[in-house]
Each structure stands twice: as C-alpha cells, then as structure tokens.
mmCIF file of C-alpha atoms in Angstrom:
data_model
loop_
_atom_site.group_PDB
_atom_site.id
_atom_site.type_symbol
_atom_site.label_atom_id
_atom_site.label_comp_id
_atom_site.label_asym_id
_atom_site.label_seq_id
_atom_site.Cartn_x
_atom_site.Cartn_y
_atom_site.Cartn_z
ATOM 1 C CA MET Z 312 0.000 0.000 0.000
ATOM 2 C CA LYS Z 313 2.831 2.384 0.917
ATOM 3 C CA LYS Z 314 4.602 1.626 -2.388
ATOM 4 C CA THR Z 315 1.395 2.378 -4.337
ATOM 5 C CA THR Z 316 0.952 5.665 -2.480
ATOM 6 C CA LYS Z 317 4.554 6.643 -3.250
ATOM 7 C CA LYS Z 318 4.064 5.850 -6.958
ATOM 8 C CA ILE Z 319 0.892 7.937 -7.112
ATOM 9 C CA GLY Z 320 2.645 10.779 -5.341
ATOM 10 C CA LEU Z 321 5.609 10.611 -7.737
ATOM 11 C CA PHE Z 322 3.259 10.608 -10.749
ATOM 12 C CA LEU Z 323 1.398 13.673 -9.477
ATOM 13 C CA CYS Z 324 4.702 15.476 -8.917
ATOM 14 C CA LEU Z 325 5.806 14.753 -12.466
ATOM 15 C CA VAL Z 326 2.486 15.992 -13.852
ATOM 16 C CA PHE Z 327 2.834 19.168 -11.787
ATOM 17 C CA VAL Z 328 6.359 19.785 -13.070
ATOM 18 C CA ALA Z 329 5.302 19.182 -16.669
ATOM 19 C CA LEU Z 330 2.379 21.596 -16.357
ATOM 20 C CA SER Z 331 4.618 24.172 -14.720
ATOM 21 C CA LEU Z 332 7.176 23.931 -17.549
ATOM 22 C CA SER Z 333 4.532 24.166 -20.265
ATOM 23 C CA ALA Z 334 3.131 27.244 -18.582
ATOM 24 C CA CYS Z 335 6.543 28.885 -18.965
ATOM 25 C CA VAL Z 336 6.484 28.478 -22.766
ATOM 26 C CA GLU Z 337 4.964 31.652 -24.188
ATOM 27 C CA VAL Z 338 3.612 31.592 -27.732
ATOM 28 C CA VAL Z 339 2.258 34.782 -29.310
ATOM 29 C CA ARG Z 340 0.823 35.712 -32.672
ATOM 30 C CA ILE Z 341 2.021 38.848 -34.490
ATOM 31 C CA GLY Z 342 -0.945 40.825 -35.787
ATOM 32 C CA THR Z 343 -2.752 39.184 -38.701
ATOM 33 C CA SER Z 344 0.343 37.908 -40.542
ATOM 34 C CA GLY Z 345 0.033 34.350 -39.299
ATOM 35 C CA LEU Z 346 3.483 34.471 -37.657
ATOM 36 C CA GLU Z 347 3.782 32.925 -34.231
ATOM 37 C CA LEU Z 348 6.687 33.521 -31.843
ATOM 38 C CA THR Z 349 7.904 31.420 -28.954
ATOM 39 C CA LEU Z 350 9.938 32.712 -26.039
ATOM 40 C CA LEU Z 351 13.359 31.071 -25.901
ATOM 41 C CA PRO Z 352 15.420 30.279 -22.763
ATOM 42 C CA ASP Z 353 17.659 33.294 -23.384
ATOM 43 C CA ASN Z 354 14.581 35.574 -23.200
ATOM 44 C CA THR Z 355 14.536 36.265 -26.933
ATOM 45 C CA TRP Z 356 11.922 35.234 -29.500
ATOM 46 C CA GLY Z 357 12.022 32.526 -32.132
ATOM 47 C CA VAL Z 358 9.732 32.447 -35.157
ATOM 48 C CA TYR Z 359 7.761 29.372 -34.211
ATOM 49 C CA GLU Z 360 5.130 28.547 -36.804
ATOM 50 C CA ALA Z 361 4.058 30.207 -40.014
ATOM 51 C CA GLN Z 362 2.417 27.656 -42.277
ATOM 52 C CA THR Z 363 -0.913 29.575 -42.302
ATOM 53 C CA LEU Z 364 0.376 32.900 -43.605
ATOM 54 C CA SER Z 365 -2.096 35.590 -44.578
ATOM 55 C CA GLY Z 366 0.214 37.164 -47.173
ATOM 56 C CA SER Z 367 2.899 36.221 -49.691
ATOM 57 C CA GLU Z 368 5.410 38.912 -48.655
ATOM 58 C CA ILE Z 369 6.574 38.800 -45.046
ATOM 59 C CA VAL Z 370 8.865 41.058 -43.003
ATOM 60 C CA ILE Z 371 9.918 39.591 -39.675
ATOM 61 C CA PRO Z 372 10.463 42.402 -37.184
ATOM 62 C CA ALA Z 373 13.665 42.771 -35.169
ATOM 63 C CA VAL Z 374 11.884 43.231 -31.816
ATOM 64 C CA HIS Z 375 8.585 42.193 -30.270
ATOM 65 C CA LYS Z 376 7.409 43.445 -26.872
ATOM 66 C CA GLY Z 377 10.878 44.757 -26.111
ATOM 67 C CA LYS Z 378 12.592 41.424 -26.784
ATOM 68 C CA ARG Z 379 14.758 40.627 -29.805
ATOM 69 C CA ILE Z 380 13.785 38.029 -32.411
ATOM 70 C CA THR Z 381 16.901 35.887 -32.839
ATOM 71 C CA ARG Z 382 15.932 32.608 -34.452
ATOM 72 C CA VAL Z 383 13.800 31.072 -37.179
ATOM 73 C CA MET Z 384 12.802 27.793 -35.573
ATOM 74 C CA PRO Z 385 12.935 24.368 -37.265
ATOM 75 C CA ASN Z 386 10.069 23.781 -39.754
ATOM 76 C CA ALA Z 387 8.718 27.295 -39.178
ATOM 77 C CA PHE Z 388 7.787 27.974 -42.820
ATOM 78 C CA GLN Z 389 7.981 24.396 -44.127
ATOM 79 C CA ASN Z 390 5.733 23.880 -47.183
ATOM 80 C CA ALA Z 391 4.346 27.421 -46.978
ATOM 81 C CA GLU Z 392 3.609 27.423 -50.695
ATOM 82 C CA GLY Z 393 2.075 30.921 -50.656
ATOM 83 C CA LEU Z 394 5.315 32.518 -49.463
ATOM 84 C CA LYS Z 395 7.066 34.496 -52.194
ATOM 85 C CA SER Z 396 9.276 36.990 -50.367
ATOM 86 C CA ILE Z 397 10.628 37.282 -46.844
ATOM 87 C CA VAL Z 398 12.902 39.743 -45.077
ATOM 88 C CA LEU Z 399 14.777 38.701 -41.942
ATOM 89 C CA GLN Z 400 15.893 41.670 -39.863
ATOM 90 C CA ASN Z 401 19.261 42.203 -38.158
ATOM 91 C CA GLY Z 402 19.406 40.320 -34.891
ATOM 92 C CA ILE Z 403 18.439 36.896 -36.201
ATOM 93 C CA THR Z 404 21.436 34.584 -35.698
ATOM 94 C CA SER Z 405 20.221 31.200 -36.903
ATOM 95 C CA ILE Z 406 17.835 29.592 -39.377
ATOM 96 C CA GLY Z 407 16.621 26.227 -38.131
ATOM 97 C CA GLU Z 408 16.404 22.823 -39.762
ATOM 98 C CA SER Z 409 13.891 22.650 -42.646
ATOM 99 C CA ALA Z 410 12.774 26.194 -41.807
ATOM 100 C CA PHE Z 411 11.837 26.994 -45.425
ATOM 101 C CA GLN Z 412 11.884 23.498 -46.904
ATOM 102 C CA GLY Z 413 9.335 23.037 -49.661
ATOM 103 C CA CYS Z 414 8.522 26.746 -50.075
ATOM 104 C CA SER Z 415 8.188 26.187 -53.802
ATOM 105 C CA ASN Z 416 7.178 29.762 -54.688
ATOM 106 C CA LEU Z 417 9.785 31.550 -52.605
ATOM 107 C CA THR Z 418 11.817 33.714 -54.989
ATOM 108 C CA GLU Z 419 13.433 36.261 -52.690
ATOM 109 C CA ILE Z 420 14.877 36.202 -49.186
ATOM 110 C CA THR Z 421 16.978 38.728 -47.316
ATOM 111 C CA ILE Z 422 19.373 37.187 -44.798
ATOM 112 C CA PRO Z 423 20.987 39.680 -42.404
ATOM 113 C CA ALA Z 424 24.683 39.886 -41.511
ATOM 114 C CA THR Z 425 23.908 38.649 -37.994
ATOM 115 C CA VAL Z 426 23.073 35.098 -39.187
ATOM 116 C CA THR Z 427 25.914 32.706 -38.331
ATOM 117 C CA SER Z 428 24.174 29.341 -38.778
ATOM 118 C CA ILE Z 429 21.858 27.868 -41.409
ATOM 119 C CA GLU Z 430 20.857 24.352 -40.400
ATOM 120 C CA ASN Z 431 20.128 21.117 -42.288
ATOM 121 C CA SER Z 432 17.670 21.305 -45.212
ATOM 122 C CA ALA Z 433 16.764 24.900 -44.356
ATOM 123 C CA PHE Z 434 15.995 25.777 -47.995
ATOM 124 C CA ARG Z 435 15.625 22.291 -49.445
ATOM 125 C CA ASP Z 436 13.335 22.097 -52.488
ATOM 126 C CA CYS Z 437 12.829 25.846 -52.739
ATOM 127 C CA VAL Z 438 12.584 25.405 -56.493
ATOM 128 C CA GLY Z 439 11.662 29.037 -57.234
ATOM 129 C CA LEU Z 440 14.744 30.476 -55.582
ATOM 130 C CA THR Z 441 17.148 31.702 -58.305
ATOM 131 C CA GLY Z 442 19.705 33.499 -56.175
ATOM 132 C CA ILE Z 443 20.578 34.069 -52.541
ATOM 133 C CA SER Z 444 23.153 36.286 -50.849
ATOM 134 C CA LEU Z 445 24.847 34.567 -47.931
ATOM 135 C CA PRO Z 446 26.290 36.964 -45.349
ATOM 136 C CA GLU Z 447 29.954 37.270 -44.480
ATOM 137 C CA GLY Z 448 30.128 36.015 -40.924
ATOM 138 C CA LEU Z 449 28.133 32.891 -41.704
ATOM 139 C CA LEU Z 450 29.984 30.030 -39.990
ATOM 140 C CA SER Z 451 28.040 26.929 -40.920
ATOM 141 C CA MET Z 452 25.617 25.597 -43.515
ATOM 142 C CA GLY Z 453 23.995 22.265 -42.704
ATOM 143 C CA GLU Z 454 23.538 19.114 -44.712
ATOM 144 C CA GLY Z 455 21.193 19.412 -47.683
ATOM 145 C CA VAL Z 456 20.791 23.123 -47.029
ATOM 146 C CA PHE Z 457 19.967 23.984 -50.672
ATOM 147 C CA ARG Z 458 19.330 20.470 -51.949
ATOM 148 C CA GLY Z 459 16.863 20.357 -54.822
ATOM 149 C CA CYS Z 460 16.847 24.139 -55.390
ATOM 150 C CA SER Z 461 16.608 23.555 -59.117
ATOM 151 C CA GLY Z 462 16.204 27.257 -59.992
ATOM 152 C CA LEU Z 463 19.364 28.366 -58.188
ATOM 153 C CA THR Z 464 21.896 29.549 -60.805
ATOM 154 C CA GLU Z 465 24.802 30.915 -58.773
ATOM 155 C CA ILE Z 466 26.163 30.867 -55.246
ATOM 156 C CA THR Z 467 29.053 32.503 -53.421
ATOM 157 C CA VAL Z 468 30.131 30.702 -50.267
ATOM 158 C CA PRO Z 469 31.350 33.245 -47.670
ATOM 159 C CA ALA Z 470 34.990 33.278 -46.560
ATOM 160 C CA THR Z 471 33.927 32.412 -43.003
ATOM 161 C CA VAL Z 472 32.572 28.984 -44.039
ATOM 162 C CA THR Z 473 35.129 26.148 -43.773
ATOM 163 C CA THR Z 474 32.953 23.172 -44.817
ATOM 164 C CA VAL Z 475 30.433 22.528 -47.574
ATOM 165 C CA GLU Z 476 28.346 19.837 -45.937
ATOM 166 C CA ASP Z 477 26.876 16.588 -47.237
ATOM 167 C CA SER Z 478 24.414 17.121 -50.125
ATOM 168 C CA ALA Z 479 24.455 20.892 -49.560
ATOM 169 C CA PHE Z 480 23.779 21.670 -53.241
ATOM 170 C CA ARG Z 481 22.714 18.235 -54.438
ATOM 171 C CA ASP Z 482 20.391 18.255 -57.451
ATOM 172 C CA CYS Z 483 20.707 21.999 -57.978
ATOM 173 C CA VAL Z 484 20.411 21.296 -61.692
ATOM 174 C CA GLY Z 485 20.464 24.981 -62.712
ATOM 175 C CA LEU Z 486 23.562 25.880 -60.703
ATOM 176 C CA ALA Z 487 26.129 27.143 -63.232
ATOM 177 C CA SER Z 488 28.445 29.290 -61.092
ATOM 178 C CA VAL Z 489 29.986 28.468 -57.702
ATOM 179 C CA SER Z 490 32.550 30.597 -55.878
ATOM 180 C CA LEU Z 491 34.415 28.837 -53.073
ATOM 181 C CA PRO Z 492 36.589 30.819 -50.650
ATOM 182 C CA GLU Z 493 40.209 30.424 -49.674
ATOM 183 C CA GLY Z 494 40.007 28.946 -46.200
ATOM 184 C CA LEU Z 495 37.556 26.239 -47.218
ATOM 185 C CA LEU Z 496 38.841 22.949 -45.790
ATOM 186 C CA SER Z 497 36.332 20.313 -46.800
ATOM 187 C CA ILE Z 498 33.739 19.459 -49.444
ATOM 188 C CA LYS Z 499 31.703 16.638 -47.958
ATOM 189 C CA ASP Z 500 29.945 13.654 -49.552
ATOM 190 C CA ARG Z 501 27.575 14.417 -52.451
ATOM 191 C CA ALA Z 502 27.907 18.174 -51.896
ATOM 192 C CA PHE Z 503 27.407 19.027 -55.599
ATOM 193 C CA TYR Z 504 25.975 15.693 -56.789
ATOM 194 C CA GLY Z 505 23.774 16.180 -59.857
ATOM 195 C CA CYS Z 506 24.657 19.841 -60.499
ATOM 196 C CA SER Z 507 24.364 19.188 -64.210
ATOM 197 C CA SER Z 508 24.789 22.834 -65.334
ATOM 198 C CA LEU Z 509 28.077 23.398 -63.481
ATOM 199 C CA LYS Z 510 30.815 23.847 -66.118
ATOM 200 C CA ASN Z 511 33.806 25.099 -64.132
ATOM 201 C CA ILE Z 512 34.764 25.308 -60.483
ATOM 202 C CA THR Z 513 37.934 26.587 -58.850
ATOM 203 C CA LEU Z 514 38.898 24.550 -55.809
ATOM 204 C CA PRO Z 515 40.773 26.711 -53.249
ATOM 205 C CA SER Z 516 44.339 25.876 -52.253
ATOM 206 C CA SER Z 517 43.215 25.442 -48.628
ATOM 207 C CA LEU Z 518 41.038 22.455 -49.528
ATOM 208 C CA GLY Z 519 42.039 19.163 -47.890
ATOM 209 C CA GLN Z 520 39.058 16.867 -48.460
ATOM 210 C CA ILE Z 521 36.827 15.962 -51.405
ATOM 211 C CA GLY Z 522 34.100 13.618 -50.202
ATOM 212 C CA GLU Z 523 32.443 10.610 -51.793
ATOM 213 C CA GLY Z 524 30.342 11.539 -54.816
ATOM 214 C CA ALA Z 525 31.104 15.225 -54.232
ATOM 215 C CA PHE Z 526 30.811 16.102 -57.934
ATOM 216 C CA ARG Z 527 29.051 12.974 -59.160
ATOM 217 C CA GLU Z 528 27.076 13.485 -62.371
ATOM 218 C CA CYS Z 529 28.149 17.085 -62.823
ATOM 219 C CA SER Z 530 27.739 16.324 -66.491
ATOM 220 C CA SER Z 531 28.761 19.789 -67.797
ATOM 221 C CA LEU Z 532 31.994 20.045 -65.780
ATOM 222 C CA THR Z 533 34.937 20.313 -68.214
ATOM 223 C CA HIS Z 534 38.083 21.049 -66.174
ATOM 224 C CA VAL Z 535 39.156 20.351 -62.598
ATOM 225 C CA SER Z 536 42.417 21.169 -60.833
ATOM 226 C CA ILE Z 537 42.716 19.446 -57.477
ATOM 227 C CA PRO Z 538 44.788 21.505 -55.024
ATOM 228 C CA GLN Z 539 47.963 20.384 -53.337
ATOM 229 C CA GLY Z 540 47.045 19.088 -49.896
ATOM 230 C CA VAL Z 541 44.266 16.735 -50.966
ATOM 231 C CA SER Z 542 45.482 13.182 -50.259
ATOM 232 C CA LEU Z 543 42.425 11.178 -51.315
ATOM 233 C CA ILE Z 544 40.151 11.462 -54.337
ATOM 234 C CA SER Z 545 37.201 9.729 -52.736
ATOM 235 C CA LYS Z 546 34.929 7.055 -54.119
ATOM 236 C CA GLN Z 547 32.701 8.301 -56.963
ATOM 237 C CA ALA Z 548 34.051 11.842 -56.556
ATOM 238 C CA PHE Z 549 33.722 12.634 -60.290
ATOM 239 C CA TYR Z 550 31.565 9.672 -61.321
ATOM 240 C CA GLY Z 551 29.660 10.351 -64.548
ATOM 241 C CA CYS Z 552 31.261 13.741 -65.275
ATOM 242 C CA SER Z 553 30.730 13.041 -68.945
ATOM 243 C CA SER Z 554 32.125 16.385 -70.210
ATOM 244 C CA LEU Z 555 35.324 16.311 -68.140
ATOM 245 C CA GLU Z 556 38.258 16.819 -70.518
ATOM 246 C CA THR Z 557 41.166 17.484 -68.166
ATOM 247 C CA ILE Z 558 41.982 16.679 -64.559
ATOM 248 C CA SER Z 559 45.055 17.947 -62.728
ATOM 249 C CA ILE Z 560 46.122 15.723 -59.842
ATOM 250 C CA PRO Z 561 48.765 16.974 -57.361
ATOM 251 C CA SER Z 562 51.601 14.995 -55.785
ATOM 252 C CA SER Z 563 49.813 15.038 -52.412
ATOM 253 C CA VAL Z 564 47.236 12.540 -53.699
ATOM 254 C CA ALA Z 565 48.051 8.992 -52.589
ATOM 255 C CA LYS Z 566 44.810 7.192 -53.357
ATOM 256 C CA ILE Z 567 42.171 7.368 -56.067
ATOM 257 C CA GLY Z 568 38.989 5.721 -54.830
ATOM 258 C CA ASN Z 569 36.640 3.228 -56.458
ATOM 259 C CA TYR Z 570 34.593 4.659 -59.354
ATOM 260 C CA ALA Z 571 36.311 8.042 -58.882
ATOM 261 C CA PHE Z 572 36.266 8.903 -62.618
ATOM 262 C CA TYR Z 573 33.840 6.266 -63.880
ATOM 263 C CA LYS Z 574 32.439 7.125 -67.329
ATOM 264 C CA CYS Z 575 34.308 10.402 -67.711
ATOM 265 C CA THR Z 576 33.926 9.805 -71.416
ATOM 266 C CA GLU Z 577 35.676 12.989 -72.659
ATOM 267 C CA LEU Z 578 38.895 12.490 -70.676
ATOM 268 C CA THR Z 579 41.745 12.015 -73.190
ATOM 269 C CA SER Z 580 44.911 11.932 -71.085
ATOM 270 C CA LEU Z 581 45.883 11.268 -67.496
ATOM 271 C CA ASN Z 582 49.037 12.268 -65.626
ATOM 272 C CA LEU Z 583 49.331 10.470 -62.297
ATOM 273 C CA PRO Z 584 52.087 12.132 -60.237
ATOM 274 C CA GLU Z 585 54.695 10.482 -58.052
ATOM 275 C CA GLY Z 586 53.015 9.865 -54.722
ATOM 276 C CA VAL Z 587 49.967 8.030 -56.061
ATOM 277 C CA THR Z 588 50.085 4.511 -54.636
ATOM 278 C CA HIS Z 589 46.554 3.150 -55.156
ATOM 279 C CA ILE Z 590 43.980 3.222 -57.951
ATOM 280 C CA GLY Z 591 40.647 1.795 -56.850
ATOM 281 C CA GLU Z 592 38.262 -0.578 -58.567
ATOM 282 C CA ILE Z 593 36.539 0.748 -61.703
ATOM 283 C CA ALA Z 594 38.246 4.098 -61.087
ATOM 284 C CA PHE Z 595 38.518 4.981 -64.793
ATOM 285 C CA GLN Z 596 36.199 2.389 -66.323
ATOM 286 C CA GLY Z 597 34.390 3.586 -69.416
ATOM 287 C CA CYS Z 598 36.754 6.505 -70.141
ATOM 288 C CA ALA Z 599 36.512 5.583 -73.806
ATOM 289 C CA LYS Z 600 38.518 8.544 -75.185
ATOM 290 C CA LEU Z 601 41.441 8.107 -72.788
ATOM 291 C CA THR Z 602 44.499 7.479 -74.985
ATOM 292 C CA THR Z 603 47.524 8.170 -72.759
ATOM 293 C CA VAL Z 604 48.365 7.542 -69.104
ATOM 294 C CA ILE Z 605 51.524 8.557 -67.225
ATOM 295 C CA VAL Z 606 52.059 6.110 -64.369
ATOM 296 C CA PRO Z 607 54.261 6.947 -61.356
ATOM 297 C CA LYS Z 608 56.923 4.618 -60.001
ATOM 298 C CA SER Z 609 55.179 4.963 -56.617
ATOM 299 C CA LEU Z 610 52.092 3.077 -57.843
ATOM 300 C CA ALA Z 611 51.646 -0.121 -55.829
ATOM 301 C CA GLU Z 612 48.085 -1.276 -56.498
ATOM 302 C CA VAL Z 613 45.541 -1.136 -59.328
ATOM 303 C CA GLY Z 614 42.023 -2.371 -58.528
ATOM 304 C CA ALA Z 615 39.842 -4.681 -60.585
ATOM 305 C CA ALA Z 616 38.473 -3.190 -63.827
ATOM 306 C CA ALA Z 617 40.180 0.124 -63.076
ATOM 307 C CA PHE Z 618 40.675 0.794 -66.804
ATOM 308 C CA TYR Z 619 38.076 -1.592 -68.199
ATOM 309 C CA LYS Z 620 36.349 -0.349 -71.386
ATOM 310 C CA CYS Z 621 38.964 2.342 -71.914
ATOM 311 C CA THR Z 622 38.772 1.358 -75.550
ATOM 312 C CA GLY Z 623 40.944 4.217 -76.843
ATOM 313 C CA LEU Z 624 43.856 3.617 -74.461
ATOM 314 C CA GLU Z 625 46.999 3.173 -76.536
ATOM 315 C CA THR Z 626 50.036 4.271 -74.525
ATOM 316 C CA VAL Z 627 51.315 3.981 -70.968
ATOM 317 C CA TYR Z 628 54.363 5.985 -69.911
ATOM 318 C CA TYR Z 629 55.712 4.329 -66.771
ATOM 319 C CA ASN Z 630 58.129 6.207 -64.521
ATOM 320 C CA GLY Z 631 59.802 2.965 -63.509
ATOM 321 C CA SER Z 632 62.816 1.825 -65.458
ATOM 322 C CA ASN Z 633 62.109 -1.816 -66.286
ATOM 323 C CA TRP Z 634 59.703 -4.742 -66.621
ATOM 324 C CA ASP Z 635 60.391 -6.102 -63.127
ATOM 325 C CA GLU Z 636 59.299 -2.846 -61.511
ATOM 326 C CA TRP Z 637 56.104 -2.886 -63.554
ATOM 327 C CA LEU Z 638 55.363 -6.455 -62.494
ATOM 328 C CA SER Z 639 55.814 -5.493 -58.843
ATOM 329 C CA ILE Z 640 52.548 -3.517 -59.024
ATOM 330 C CA ASP Z 641 49.605 -5.474 -57.611
ATOM 331 C CA PHE Z 642 47.089 -5.653 -60.452
ATOM 332 C CA THR Z 643 43.720 -7.141 -59.441
ATOM 333 C CA ASN Z 644 42.461 -9.039 -62.497
ATOM 334 C CA ASP Z 645 45.019 -7.128 -64.593
ATOM 335 C CA GLY Z 646 43.323 -3.811 -63.798
ATOM 336 C CA GLY Z 647 40.846 -4.252 -66.624
ATOM 337 C CA GLY Z 648 43.517 -5.066 -69.209
ATOM 338 C CA PHE Z 649 45.795 -2.242 -68.099
ATOM 339 C CA ARG Z 650 48.644 -4.544 -67.085
ATOM 340 C CA PHE Z 651 49.418 -5.953 -70.520
ATOM 341 C CA PHE Z 652 47.513 -4.453 -73.423
ATOM 342 C CA PRO Z 653 48.492 -0.785 -73.959
ATOM 343 C CA THR Z 654 51.915 -0.057 -75.479
ATOM 344 C CA ARG Z 655 54.187 0.602 -72.520
ATOM 345 C CA TYR Z 656 57.340 2.703 -72.252
ATOM 346 C CA TYR Z 657 59.833 2.807 -69.365
ATOM 347 C CA TYR Z 658 61.466 6.013 -68.246
ATOM 348 C CA SER Z 659 65.092 6.724 -69.137
ATOM 349 C CA GLU Z 660 66.845 10.090 -68.978
ATOM 350 C CA ALA Z 661 69.468 8.918 -71.445
ATOM 351 C CA GLN Z 662 68.756 7.223 -74.731
ATOM 352 C CA PRO Z 663 69.018 3.456 -74.105
ATOM 353 C CA THR Z 664 71.133 1.209 -76.283
ATOM 354 C CA ASP Z 665 68.779 -1.759 -76.087
ATOM 355 C CA GLN Z 666 65.092 -2.550 -75.516
ATOM 356 C CA GLU Z 667 63.613 -4.944 -73.011
ATOM 357 C CA ASN Z 668 60.717 -7.282 -73.891
ATOM 358 C CA ASN Z 669 60.307 -5.441 -77.182
ATOM 359 C CA GLU Z 670 59.178 -2.333 -75.337
ATOM 360 C CA GLY Z 671 60.679 1.107 -75.576
ATOM 361 C CA TYR Z 672 61.703 3.960 -73.350
ATOM 362 C CA TRP Z 673 60.594 7.541 -72.936
ATOM 363 C CA HIS Z 674 61.682 10.899 -71.569
ATOM 364 C CA TYR Z 675 60.352 14.438 -71.358
ATOM 365 C CA VAL Z 676 60.846 16.934 -74.175
ATOM 366 C CA ASP Z 677 59.657 20.412 -73.166
ATOM 367 C CA GLY Z 678 57.408 18.791 -70.558
ATOM 368 C CA VAL Z 679 55.842 16.361 -73.017
ATOM 369 C CA PRO Z 680 56.338 12.574 -72.642
ATOM 370 C CA THR Z 681 58.191 11.406 -75.742
ATOM 371 C CA PRO Z 682 59.462 7.962 -76.768
ATOM 372 C CA TRP Z 683 63.163 7.666 -77.485
#
C-alpha cells in the first residue's frame, strides 16, 4: 500500500512539473500575418510557426514586446507554398532545420549579416529560388541546405565557411556558377551531386578533403584542378562527369577511390604524379577517349576493372625503369587489361642502347612525354 501511495505521489509530482514547464512556454501571434513567436530560454523570441500565412510577402520584425527576435525555428515555414518573399531583420542569428523546406514559390529572401548558422535542409526544395546572398560572418551551412533548389543559378560561399556539408547543393540542376573561398577545408559527400549545369569550379588551395560523390554526375563540368594538400580522391568523386576533358592531380594525392572517374567519357589523357600509390576498382572504367596515361613509379596497387572499357587507351608511360618494376605492381584481375595491353614505355633520362621485352623507353621533351 505504501509503495502504491509513493508511486501515485511521484506521478502527481511529475504531472505538476510538466504543467509548470509548459506554462513557462509563451507563444504569441504577431498581428494578422500568421506568424507565431515562442519565447526562448535566453529571453529572446524565435519564429515558431508560419504555415498559415495571410500574405505572400513577409517582413519579420527585429523586436517584439521589447525582446529581440533571434531565431527562425525548425520547420517554421515548411511547405508554406504561398510565401514568395521574406525579409529577416538584423538580430536573427540562426535559421533552423527545414525552416523553409518546400517553399516552392519563394523567390526572394533577405538574410541579415547577424546570421551565423543555417541548419540542415533549411531551404531544401525551394525550387523558385534563383539566387541568394549569404552573409559574411556565416559560420556553418547544414547538410542538404539547398538540396533540390533547381532554380538556383549561382552561389558565393562566404569566406567564413570552412565546410560545404553533405548534399548541400545536391540536385541543384540549374547551378552554373559556384565561388568557393580560400580557407575552405572540406567538401563533404555528395555536396554538388547532380549539379548538371556546373561547367567550371575553382577549388581553393586550402582544400584538404573531397568527399564521396562530391561532384558525381556534374555532367557539364569540363576542367578540374585538385589543389595540393588533398590526399584522397574519394569514391565516386567525379563519377559520370561526362564532359570532363582534363583533370590535374597533385603529388599530395596517394589514393584514387573506387569509381572516382567512372564514365568520364571525354577524358583524353591522365598524368598520375609520383606519390599516387593506389587506384581503386573501376576508377577509370568507361573513359573511352582516354588514350595516354603517365604512371608513377610509386604506384603499388591497381584495382579490378580500373581501366576496363577504356577502348581508346593506346600508350602507358611508366616512370619505372624496367619490366620487373612494372610487375611489382599489384594488379587485381590485370586492372581491366591495363597490365598488358596498352603499349608501354619505361622512363630513361638517357637514350638506351637496347630494348627490353620489345618495349621502348621515354623521356620528357619540353614537358611532353616522348618515346626515345
């Protein structure tokens, strides 16, 4: 009986505490706009709910009842299809997860300089948005922040941002111009996946990471220069970049991941620098116009089908000096025919007096690989 009484007493206490806490949460409506605010623990307001807006053009005030408005809460405007224009006033510091997701008719938004954080999927599927100015001082953009914004044509990432997160611009099929700042350290997985209008992008020298599928199916991309400092070209990084003609790979790269350049059908030549040790499975499969590859002496492993269906491949210039060094490379299933079939030349600074295994030698003439 005593135990039952204690349980009932504990339950009533918990109910009392819950009711007390809920009573402390203040929610107010601003005029007739349909905006609702909630009082936050720091005694400022957050825009709480706005799906039933009374107008298509909204200005969020800086202050309400003497307290600042500092945050657009998660899901606040989600799927508000009537919203066309919104102005956020100075004082707002963060835009919450999915805050404007699915606002398909939103064409204009003003983000103040005070915003330092835009969270996951904040503008996902805002298909009417053609441009957006991100403030200097912005520190973070979440995963999928502009994913599916098919009308977005250009973006400048502020110098204060150090990471482009997973799927940040995925399926932004109209995105043709991207400016990335010096100081950017990482482009995460699938960041620009499916940006089929993107023709050129300059990767900053500060960049150290290119994630899996980061530029997958950027089918208009023609030239890429990977900066010194990147050590891994991740799996599927440039998968299906069917217009890619040239790729510059620095000596800091040690590993090229599986499917990294799969079906880059316009790639004609490939210079792998000393330092590359591993080429992953299917890394260059289907690069049908690839005719020439320069292979470093440092190469230790070539994955299965790495050069399979590279039907135009004719010449391999190997930086090693003889057949035994070539055979020391671990070819899985011959690397898709790469081990034996292309004509192969070994490097020699001086013109050799004989040939080994009926194969020749090469050297550089004005920076161009040339057979002796």
